[in-house]
Amino acid sequence: SILLKISCKVFLIEKIPNKMVLLIYENKNLTITFFILLFSTQLFAEINEVNNNKIKILMESGVPLIDIRTEEEWHETGVINQSKLLTFFDKDGNSNVKKWMLELEKIASKKDPVIIICRSGRRSRIVSNFLDQEANYSNVYHATNGMISWIDSKNKTVKLD
């Protein structure tokens, strides 16, 4: 919630699902409530947690899935068909954010939706939060339990050549 005091008038702003905002004007004698749909998602941007079924639906609608694991991990388990392979952290946990962002921008702009996945969801949560909070991506989907969940649910993967 954000509380704004403007010229002795109080406005309470509450986030409501789907980026709806509730404004309440109050004074001693009167309370008026307004609903406003915000066009800018940046005011209350957040990552969207998604499960395997939602990942499939998003991919079918053209949302790119970015697999941030290492090349060794891709070979070990295979990858989700049509995913974009873009390692964020190397095997030692280091990253080249500037280079990675340049590659990501070739796949999705800051206003385009994007799904981020890793092995278990730990690294992809870090990257998803970075994209949302630091890189100003407005529609980030986080594959909550990563490739472990995808494979445990008997979803298909493809081997790399």
Short mmCIF file of C-alpha atoms in Angstrom, two decimals:
data_model
loop_
_atom_site.label_atom_id
_atom_site.label_comp_id
_atom_site.label_asym_id
_atom_site.label_seq_id
_atom_site.Cartn_x
_atom_site.Cartn_y
_atom_site.Cartn_z
CA SER A 1 0.00 0.00 0.00
CA ILE A 2 1.07 3.56 -0.66
CA LEU A 3 -0.42 6.38 1.37
CA LEU A 4 -0.45 9.79 -0.28
CA LYS A 5 -1.48 13.01 1.42
CA ILE A 6 -2.37 15.68 -1.10
CA SER A 7 -3.66 19.08 0.09
CA CYS A 8 -5.06 17.61 3.30
CA LYS A 9 -6.77 14.85 1.32
CA VAL A 10 -5.75 11.25 1.85
CA PHE A 11 -5.48 8.72 -0.96
CA LEU A 12 -4.82 5.08 -0.17
CA ILE A 13 -3.50 3.07 -3.09
CA GLU A 14 -3.86 -0.71 -2.89
CA LYS A 15 -2.67 -3.25 -5.42
CA ILE A 16 -5.39 -5.54 -6.65
CA PRO A 17 -4.82 -8.55 -8.99
CA ASN A 18 -4.34 -7.76 -12.68
CA LYS A 19 -2.75 -4.39 -11.91
CA MET A 20 -5.97 -2.83 -10.68
CA VAL A 21 -5.58 -0.06 -8.13
CA LEU A 22 -8.05 1.05 -5.51
CA LEU A 23 -8.02 4.75 -4.59
CA ILE A 24 -9.94 5.84 -1.54
CA TYR A 25 -10.51 9.55 -0.90
CA GLU A 26 -11.34 10.29 2.70
CA ASN A 27 -12.15 13.35 4.73
CA LYS A 28 -14.11 13.82 7.95
CA ASN A 29 -17.53 13.63 6.30
CA LEU A 30 -17.09 11.66 3.10
CA THR A 31 -15.43 8.54 1.72
CA ILE A 32 -15.34 7.96 -2.04
CA THR A 33 -13.84 4.87 -3.68
CA PHE A 34 -12.52 4.74 -7.26
CA PHE A 35 -11.21 1.82 -9.29
CA ILE A 36 -8.58 2.63 -11.89
CA LEU A 37 -6.90 0.27 -14.29
CA LEU A 38 -3.26 1.22 -14.60
CA PHE A 39 -1.62 1.17 -17.99
CA SER A 40 1.89 1.16 -16.57
CA THR A 41 2.80 -2.16 -15.01
CA GLN A 42 6.03 -0.69 -13.66
CA LEU A 43 4.32 0.88 -10.65
CA PHE A 44 3.64 -2.54 -9.16
CA ALA A 45 5.78 -4.83 -11.32
CA GLU A 46 6.43 -8.31 -10.02
CA ILE A 47 7.47 -11.68 -11.31
CA ASN A 48 4.77 -14.22 -12.11
CA GLU A 49 5.29 -17.73 -10.69
CA VAL A 50 4.29 -20.40 -13.21
CA ASN A 51 3.95 -24.18 -13.14
CA ASN A 52 4.52 -26.63 -16.00
CA ASN A 53 1.02 -26.32 -17.45
CA LYS A 54 1.24 -22.53 -17.54
CA ILE A 55 4.69 -22.76 -19.16
CA LYS A 56 3.18 -24.87 -21.97
CA ILE A 57 0.31 -22.42 -22.48
CA LEU A 58 2.65 -19.42 -22.53
CA MET A 59 5.04 -21.08 -24.98
CA GLU A 60 2.14 -22.05 -27.26
CA SER A 61 1.18 -18.38 -27.34
CA GLY A 62 4.72 -17.42 -28.40
CA VAL A 63 6.32 -16.42 -25.08
CA PRO A 64 10.02 -17.38 -25.19
CA LEU A 65 11.38 -19.76 -22.54
CA ILE A 66 14.95 -18.83 -21.55
CA ASP A 67 16.92 -21.77 -20.11
CA ILE A 68 19.69 -20.17 -18.05
CA ARG A 69 21.45 -23.40 -17.04
CA THR A 70 24.97 -24.33 -18.11
CA GLU A 71 25.74 -26.21 -21.30
CA GLU A 72 26.72 -29.22 -19.21
CA GLU A 73 23.26 -29.22 -17.61
CA TRP A 74 21.58 -28.96 -21.01
CA HIS A 75 23.45 -32.06 -22.19
CA GLU A 76 22.77 -33.92 -18.95
CA THR A 77 18.96 -33.62 -19.00
CA GLY A 78 18.08 -32.33 -22.43
CA VAL A 79 16.14 -29.11 -22.92
CA ILE A 80 12.53 -28.11 -23.46
CA ASN A 81 11.81 -28.00 -27.19
CA GLN A 82 12.00 -24.46 -28.61
CA SER A 83 13.58 -23.04 -25.45
CA LYS A 84 16.28 -20.42 -25.87
CA LEU A 85 19.58 -21.52 -24.34
CA LEU A 86 21.28 -18.60 -22.62
CA THR A 87 23.54 -19.45 -19.66
CA PHE A 88 23.47 -16.80 -16.95
CA PHE A 89 25.77 -18.27 -14.27
CA ASP A 90 28.83 -20.31 -15.26
CA LYS A 91 29.78 -23.49 -13.37
CA ASP A 92 31.58 -21.33 -10.77
CA GLY A 93 28.58 -19.05 -10.22
CA ASN A 94 29.99 -16.10 -12.15
CA SER A 95 28.03 -14.12 -14.71
CA ASN A 96 28.57 -11.49 -17.37
CA VAL A 97 25.32 -9.55 -16.99
CA LYS A 98 26.05 -7.03 -19.74
CA LYS A 99 26.78 -9.75 -22.33
CA TRP A 100 23.79 -11.82 -21.18
CA MET A 101 21.44 -8.84 -21.44
CA LEU A 102 22.62 -8.09 -24.97
CA GLU A 103 21.75 -11.67 -25.95
CA LEU A 104 18.38 -11.57 -24.16
CA GLU A 105 17.43 -8.32 -25.91
CA LYS A 106 17.78 -10.19 -29.24
CA ILE A 107 15.05 -12.56 -28.00
CA ALA A 108 12.72 -10.31 -25.99
CA SER A 109 12.43 -6.59 -25.38
CA LYS A 110 11.72 -5.15 -21.95
CA LYS A 111 8.01 -4.94 -22.71
CA ASP A 112 7.75 -8.51 -24.05
CA PRO A 113 6.83 -11.42 -21.78
CA VAL A 114 9.60 -13.91 -21.01
CA ILE A 115 9.81 -17.17 -19.02
CA ILE A 116 13.00 -17.94 -17.06
CA ILE A 117 13.93 -21.52 -16.07
CA CYS A 118 16.90 -23.27 -14.44
CA ARG A 119 17.39 -26.68 -12.78
CA SER A 120 15.46 -26.17 -9.53
CA GLY A 121 14.14 -22.59 -9.59
CA ARG A 122 16.82 -21.03 -7.38
CA ARG A 123 18.95 -19.37 -10.07
CA SER A 124 15.97 -18.53 -12.24
CA ARG A 125 14.35 -16.71 -9.29
CA ILE A 126 17.49 -14.58 -8.93
CA VAL A 127 17.50 -13.79 -12.65
CA SER A 128 13.73 -13.17 -12.74
CA ASN A 129 13.98 -10.73 -9.84
CA PHE A 130 16.91 -9.01 -11.54
CA LEU A 131 14.96 -8.63 -14.80
CA ASP A 132 11.94 -7.27 -12.95
CA GLN A 133 13.65 -4.98 -10.45
CA GLU A 134 16.89 -3.91 -12.12
CA ALA A 135 16.49 -4.39 -15.87
CA ASN A 136 12.89 -3.08 -15.97
CA TYR A 137 11.34 -6.06 -17.75
CA SER A 138 7.62 -5.69 -17.22
CA ASN A 139 6.33 -9.23 -17.76
CA VAL A 140 8.64 -11.88 -16.26
CA TYR A 141 7.44 -15.43 -15.66
CA HIS A 142 9.46 -17.61 -13.29
CA ALA A 143 9.35 -21.41 -13.75
CA THR A 144 8.91 -22.02 -10.03
CA ASN A 145 10.44 -25.50 -9.66
CA GLY A 146 12.58 -25.56 -12.77
CA MET A 147 13.62 -28.49 -14.93
CA ILE A 148 13.43 -30.90 -11.99
CA SER A 149 9.66 -30.41 -11.90
CA TRP A 150 9.39 -30.50 -15.70
CA ILE A 151 11.17 -33.86 -15.89
CA ASP A 152 9.48 -35.35 -12.78
CA SER A 153 6.12 -34.54 -14.38
CA LYS A 154 7.15 -36.66 -17.41
CA ASN A 155 7.20 -33.69 -19.77
CA LYS A 156 9.36 -34.11 -22.85
CA THR A 157 12.86 -32.82 -23.35
CA VAL A 158 15.07 -32.95 -26.41
CA LYS A 159 18.74 -33.88 -26.46
CA LEU A 160 21.27 -31.41 -27.83
CA ASP A 161 23.30 -32.39 -30.89
#
